[in-house]
Amino acid sequence: MNIILSNASDEPIYGQIVRQIRQSILNGEITPGHLLPSIRQLAKDLQISVITTKRAYEELEKEGLIDSVVGKGSFVSGANPQFIREQRLRLLEGTLIEAVQESRSLNMPLEELVAHIRLLYKELEGED
């Protein structure tokens, strides 16, 4: 698992960790049952406070994305596929909101935005 932190970001360090681990889980890069690094090991690897990594893992556990077992570690949750799909749809909606806002700033009509999305979708179909 490769986590990249930015001190220049407005996002807190624990938030950067949560976002990147969440994205890896939702994209299927790390699968249910996968053992995450221990809180101490991740803190050491990232050269940050144990408290910061603990907060990130607690946030992921609240979201139902990881399960922590005392004495064994933290594992990617075996959450049902529908839950994972809903979480991924939520992330997609955020991306689409950014695209809509950007198209509005360009005074692009909805039809033109949809045409661009269709074109990109068709281009990417051939890459699968």
Coordinates of N, CA and C in Angstrom, one line a residue:
M1 N 0.9 -1.2 0.0 CA 0.0 0.0 0.0 C 0.9 1.2 0.0
N2 N 0.6 2.1 -1.0 CA 1.5 3.3 -1.1 C 0.7 4.5 -0.8
I3 N 1.0 5.2 0.3 CA 0.3 6.4 0.8 C 1.3 7.5 0.6
I4 N 0.8 8.6 0.0 CA 1.7 9.7 -0.3 C 1.0 10.9 0.5
L5 N 1.8 11.5 1.4 CA 1.3 12.6 2.2 C 1.9 13.9 1.7
S6 N 1.1 15.0 1.8 CA 1.5 16.3 1.4 C 1.4 17.3 2.5
N7 N 2.5 17.9 2.9 CA 2.4 18.9 4.0 C 1.9 20.2 3.5
A8 N 1.9 20.4 2.1 CA 1.3 21.6 1.6 C -0.2 21.6 1.4
S9 N -0.8 20.4 1.6 CA -2.2 20.3 1.4 C -3.0 20.9 2.6
D10 N -4.2 21.4 2.3 CA -5.1 21.9 3.4 C -5.7 20.8 4.1
E11 N -5.7 19.6 3.5 CA -6.4 18.4 4.1 C -5.5 17.9 5.2
P12 N -6.0 17.6 6.4 CA -5.2 17.1 7.5 C -4.5 15.8 7.1
I13 N -3.4 15.5 7.8 CA -2.7 14.2 7.5 C -3.6 13.0 7.6
Y14 N -4.3 12.9 8.7 CA -5.2 11.7 8.9 C -6.2 11.6 7.8
G15 N -6.7 12.8 7.3 CA -7.7 12.8 6.2 C -7.1 12.3 4.9
Q16 N -5.8 12.6 4.7 CA -5.1 12.1 3.5 C -5.0 10.6 3.5
I17 N -4.7 10.1 4.7 CA -4.6 8.7 4.9 C -5.9 8.0 4.6
V18 N -6.9 8.5 5.3 CA -8.3 8.0 5.1 C -8.7 7.9 3.7
R19 N -8.5 9.1 3.0 CA -8.9 9.2 1.6 C -8.2 8.2 0.7
Q20 N -6.9 8.0 0.9 CA -6.2 7.1 0.0 C -6.5 5.7 0.3
I21 N -6.6 5.3 1.6 CA -7.0 3.9 1.9 C -8.4 3.6 1.4
R22 N -9.3 4.6 1.7 CA -10.7 4.4 1.2 C -10.7 4.2 -0.3
Q23 N -10.0 5.0 -1.0 CA -10.0 4.9 -2.5 C -9.4 3.5 -2.9
S24 N -8.4 3.0 -2.2 CA -7.8 1.7 -2.6 C -8.8 0.6 -2.3
I25 N -9.6 0.7 -1.3 CA -10.6 -0.3 -0.9 C -11.7 -0.2 -2.0
L26 N -12.2 1.0 -2.2 CA -13.4 1.1 -3.1 C -13.0 0.8 -4.6
N27 N -11.8 1.0 -4.9 CA -11.3 0.6 -6.3 C -11.0 -0.8 -6.4
G28 N -11.0 -1.6 -5.3 CA -10.7 -3.0 -5.3 C -9.2 -3.3 -5.3
E29 N -8.3 -2.3 -5.1 CA -6.9 -2.5 -5.1 C -6.5 -3.3 -3.9
I30 N -7.2 -3.1 -2.8 CA -7.0 -3.9 -1.6 C -8.3 -4.6 -1.3
T31 N -8.4 -5.9 -1.1 CA -9.6 -6.6 -1.1 C -10.0 -7.0 0.4
P32 N -11.2 -7.4 0.5 CA -11.7 -7.9 1.9 C -10.7 -8.9 2.5
G33 N -10.4 -8.7 3.7 CA -9.6 -9.6 4.5 C -8.1 -9.2 4.4
H34 N -7.8 -8.3 3.6 CA -6.4 -7.8 3.5 C -5.9 -7.2 4.8
L35 N -4.8 -7.6 5.3 CA -4.3 -7.0 6.5 C -3.6 -5.7 6.3
L36 N -4.0 -4.7 6.9 CA -3.4 -3.4 6.8 C -2.2 -3.3 7.7
P37 N -1.2 -2.4 7.4 CA -0.1 -2.2 8.3 C -0.6 -1.9 9.7
S38 N 0.1 -2.3 10.7 CA -0.3 -1.9 12.1 C -0.2 -0.4 12.2
I39 N -0.9 0.1 13.2 CA -1.0 1.6 13.4 C 0.5 2.1 13.6
R40 N 1.2 1.4 14.5 CA 2.6 1.8 14.7 C 3.5 1.7 13.5
Q41 N 3.3 0.6 12.7 CA 4.1 0.5 11.5 C 3.8 1.5 10.5
L42 N 2.6 1.9 10.3 CA 2.2 2.9 9.3 C 2.7 4.2 9.8
A43 N 2.6 4.5 11.1 CA 3.2 5.8 11.6 C 4.7 5.9 11.4
K44 N 5.4 4.8 11.6 CA 6.8 4.7 11.4 C 7.1 4.9 9.9
D45 N 6.4 4.2 9.0 CA 6.7 4.3 7.6 C 6.4 5.7 7.0
L46 N 5.4 6.3 7.5 CA 5.0 7.7 7.1 C 5.7 8.8 7.8
Q47 N 6.4 8.4 8.9 CA 7.1 9.3 9.8 C 6.2 10.4 10.4
I48 N 5.1 9.8 10.9 CA 4.0 10.7 11.6 C 3.7 10.1 12.9
S49 N 2.8 10.8 13.6 CA 2.4 10.4 15.0 C 1.5 9.1 14.9
V50 N 1.7 8.3 15.9 CA 0.8 7.1 16.1 C -0.6 7.6 16.3
I51 N -0.8 8.7 17.0 CA -2.1 9.2 17.2 C -2.8 9.6 15.9
T52 N -2.1 10.1 14.9 CA -2.6 10.4 13.6 C -3.1 9.2 12.9
T53 N -2.3 8.1 12.9 CA -2.7 6.9 12.2 C -3.8 6.2 12.9
K54 N -3.8 6.3 14.2 CA -5.0 5.7 15.0 C -6.3 6.4 14.6
R55 N -6.2 7.7 14.5 CA -7.4 8.5 14.1 C -7.9 8.1 12.7
A56 N -7.0 7.9 11.8 CA -7.3 7.5 10.4 C -8.0 6.2 10.4
Y57 N -7.4 5.2 11.1 CA -8.0 3.8 11.2 C -9.4 3.9 11.9
E58 N -9.5 4.7 12.9 CA -10.8 4.8 13.6 C -11.9 5.3 12.6
E59 N -11.5 6.3 11.8 CA -12.4 6.9 10.8 C -12.8 5.8 9.8
L60 N -11.9 5.1 9.3 CA -12.2 4.0 8.3 C -13.1 2.9 9.0
E61 N -12.9 2.7 10.2 CA -13.7 1.7 10.9 C -15.1 2.2 11.1
K62 N -15.3 3.5 11.4 CA -16.6 4.1 11.5 C -17.4 4.0 10.2
E63 N -16.6 4.1 9.1 CA -17.3 4.0 7.8 C -17.6 2.6 7.4
G64 N -17.1 1.6 8.2 CA -17.4 0.2 7.9 C -16.4 -0.4 6.8
L65 N -15.3 0.3 6.5 CA -14.4 -0.1 5.5 C -13.3 -1.1 6.1
I66 N -13.0 -0.9 7.4 CA -12.1 -1.8 8.0 C -12.6 -2.3 9.3
D67 N -12.1 -3.5 9.7 CA -12.4 -4.1 11.0 C -11.1 -4.2 11.8
S68 N -11.1 -3.8 13.0 CA -9.9 -3.9 13.9 C -10.1 -5.0 14.9
V69 N -9.2 -5.9 15.0 CA -9.2 -7.0 16.0 C -8.1 -6.9 16.9
V70 N -8.4 -6.7 18.2 CA -7.3 -6.5 19.2 C -6.3 -7.7 19.2
G71 N -5.1 -7.3 19.1 CA -4.0 -8.3 19.1 C -3.7 -8.9 17.7
K72 N -4.6 -8.6 16.7 CA -4.4 -9.2 15.4 C -4.2 -8.2 14.3
G73 N -4.8 -7.0 14.5 CA -4.6 -5.9 13.5 C -5.9 -5.4 12.9
S74 N -5.7 -4.7 11.8 CA -6.8 -4.1 11.1 C -6.9 -4.7 9.7
F75 N -8.1 -5.1 9.3 CA -8.3 -5.8 8.1 C -9.4 -5.1 7.3
V76 N -9.2 -5.2 5.9 CA -10.3 -4.6 5.1 C -11.6 -5.4 5.3
S77 N -12.6 -4.7 5.6 CA -13.9 -5.3 5.9 C -14.4 -6.1 4.7
G78 N -15.2 -7.1 5.1 CA -15.9 -7.9 4.1 C -17.2 -7.4 3.8
A79 N -17.3 -6.1 3.8 CA -18.6 -5.4 3.6 C -19.3 -5.9 2.3
N80 N -20.6 -5.9 2.3 CA -21.3 -6.5 1.2 C -21.1 -5.6 0.0
P81 N -21.2 -6.3 -1.2 CA -20.9 -5.5 -2.5 C -21.8 -4.3 -2.7
Q82 N -23.0 -4.4 -2.3 CA -23.9 -3.3 -2.4 C -23.5 -2.1 -1.7
F83 N -22.9 -2.3 -0.4 CA -22.4 -1.2 0.4 C -21.2 -0.5 -0.3
I84 N -20.3 -1.4 -0.8 CA -19.1 -0.9 -1.6 C -19.6 -0.1 -2.8
R85 N -20.6 -0.6 -3.5 CA -21.1 0.1 -4.7 C -21.6 1.5 -4.3
E86 N -22.4 1.5 -3.2 CA -22.9 2.8 -2.8 C -21.8 3.8 -2.4
Q87 N -20.8 3.3 -1.8 CA -19.7 4.2 -1.4 C -19.0 4.7 -2.7
R88 N -18.8 3.8 -3.7 CA -18.1 4.2 -4.9 C -19.0 5.2 -5.7
L89 N -20.3 5.0 -5.7 CA -21.3 5.9 -6.3 C -21.2 7.3 -5.7
R90 N -21.0 7.3 -4.4 CA -20.9 8.6 -3.7 C -19.6 9.4 -4.1
L91 N -18.5 8.6 -4.3 CA -17.3 9.2 -4.8 C -17.4 9.7 -6.2
L92 N -18.1 8.9 -7.0 CA -18.4 9.3 -8.4 C -19.2 10.6 -8.5
E93 N -20.2 10.7 -7.6 CA -21.0 11.9 -7.6 C -20.2 13.1 -7.3
G94 N -19.2 13.0 -6.4 CA -18.3 14.1 -6.1 C -17.5 14.5 -7.3
T95 N -17.0 13.6 -8.1 CA -16.3 13.9 -9.3 C -17.2 14.5 -10.3
L96 N -18.4 14.0 -10.4 CA -19.4 14.6 -11.4 C -19.7 16.0 -11.0
I97 N -19.9 16.3 -9.8 CA -20.2 17.7 -9.3 C -19.0 18.6 -9.8
E98 N -17.8 18.2 -9.6 CA -16.7 19.0 -10.0 C -16.7 19.2 -11.5
A99 N -17.1 18.2 -12.3 CA -17.1 18.3 -13.8 C -18.3 19.3 -14.2
V100 N -19.4 19.2 -13.5 CA -20.5 20.1 -13.8 C -20.1 21.5 -13.5
Q101 N -19.5 21.7 -12.3 CA -19.1 23.1 -11.9 C -18.1 23.6 -12.9
E102 N -17.2 22.8 -13.4 CA -16.2 23.3 -14.3 C -16.8 23.6 -15.7
S103 N -17.8 22.8 -16.1 CA -18.4 23.0 -17.4 C -19.3 24.3 -17.3
R104 N -19.9 24.6 -16.1 CA -20.6 25.8 -16.0 C -19.7 27.0 -16.0
S105 N -18.5 26.9 -15.4 CA -17.6 28.0 -15.5 C -17.1 28.3 -16.9
L106 N -17.2 27.3 -17.8 CA -16.9 27.5 -19.2 C -18.1 27.9 -20.0
N107 N -19.3 28.1 -19.3 CA -20.5 28.4 -20.0 C -20.9 27.3 -21.0
M108 N -20.6 26.0 -20.7 CA -20.8 24.9 -21.6 C -22.3 24.4 -21.3
P109 N -23.1 24.3 -22.4 CA -24.4 23.8 -22.2 C -24.4 22.3 -21.7
L110 N -25.4 21.9 -21.1 CA -25.5 20.5 -20.6 C -25.3 19.5 -21.7
E111 N -25.9 19.8 -22.8 CA -25.8 18.8 -24.0 C -24.4 18.6 -24.4
E112 N -23.6 19.7 -24.4 CA -22.2 19.6 -24.8 C -21.4 18.8 -23.8
L113 N -21.7 19.0 -22.5 CA -21.1 18.2 -21.4 C -21.4 16.7 -21.6
V114 N -22.7 16.4 -21.8 CA -23.1 15.0 -22.0 C -22.4 14.4 -23.3
A115 N -22.3 15.2 -24.3 CA -21.6 14.7 -25.5 C -20.1 14.4 -25.2
H116 N -19.5 15.2 -24.4 CA -18.1 15.0 -24.1 C -18.0 13.7 -23.2
I117 N -18.9 13.5 -22.3 CA -18.9 12.3 -21.5 C -19.1 11.0 -22.4
R118 N -20.1 11.1 -23.3 CA -20.3 10.0 -24.2 C -19.1 9.6 -25.0
L119 N -18.4 10.7 -25.5 CA -17.2 10.5 -26.3 C -16.1 9.8 -25.5
L120 N -15.9 10.3 -24.3 CA -14.9 9.7 -23.4 C -15.3 8.2 -23.0
Y121 N -16.5 8.0 -22.8 CA -17.0 6.7 -22.4 C -16.7 5.7 -23.5
K122 N -17.0 6.1 -24.7 CA -16.8 5.2 -25.9 C -15.3 5.0 -26.1
E123 N -14.5 6.0 -25.9 CA -13.1 5.9 -26.1 C -12.5 4.9 -25.1
L124 N -13.0 4.9 -23.9 CA -12.5 4.0 -22.8 C -13.1 2.6 -22.9
E125 N -14.2 2.4 -23.6 CA -14.7 1.1 -23.8 C -13.7 0.2 -24.5
G126 N -13.0 0.7 -25.4 CA -12.0 -0.1 -26.2 C -10.8 -0.4 -25.4
E127 N -10.6 0.2 -24.2 CA -9.4 0.0 -23.4 C -9.6 -1.1 -22.4
D128 N -10.9 -1.6 -22.2 CA -11.1 -2.6 -21.2 C -10.6 -3.9 -21.5

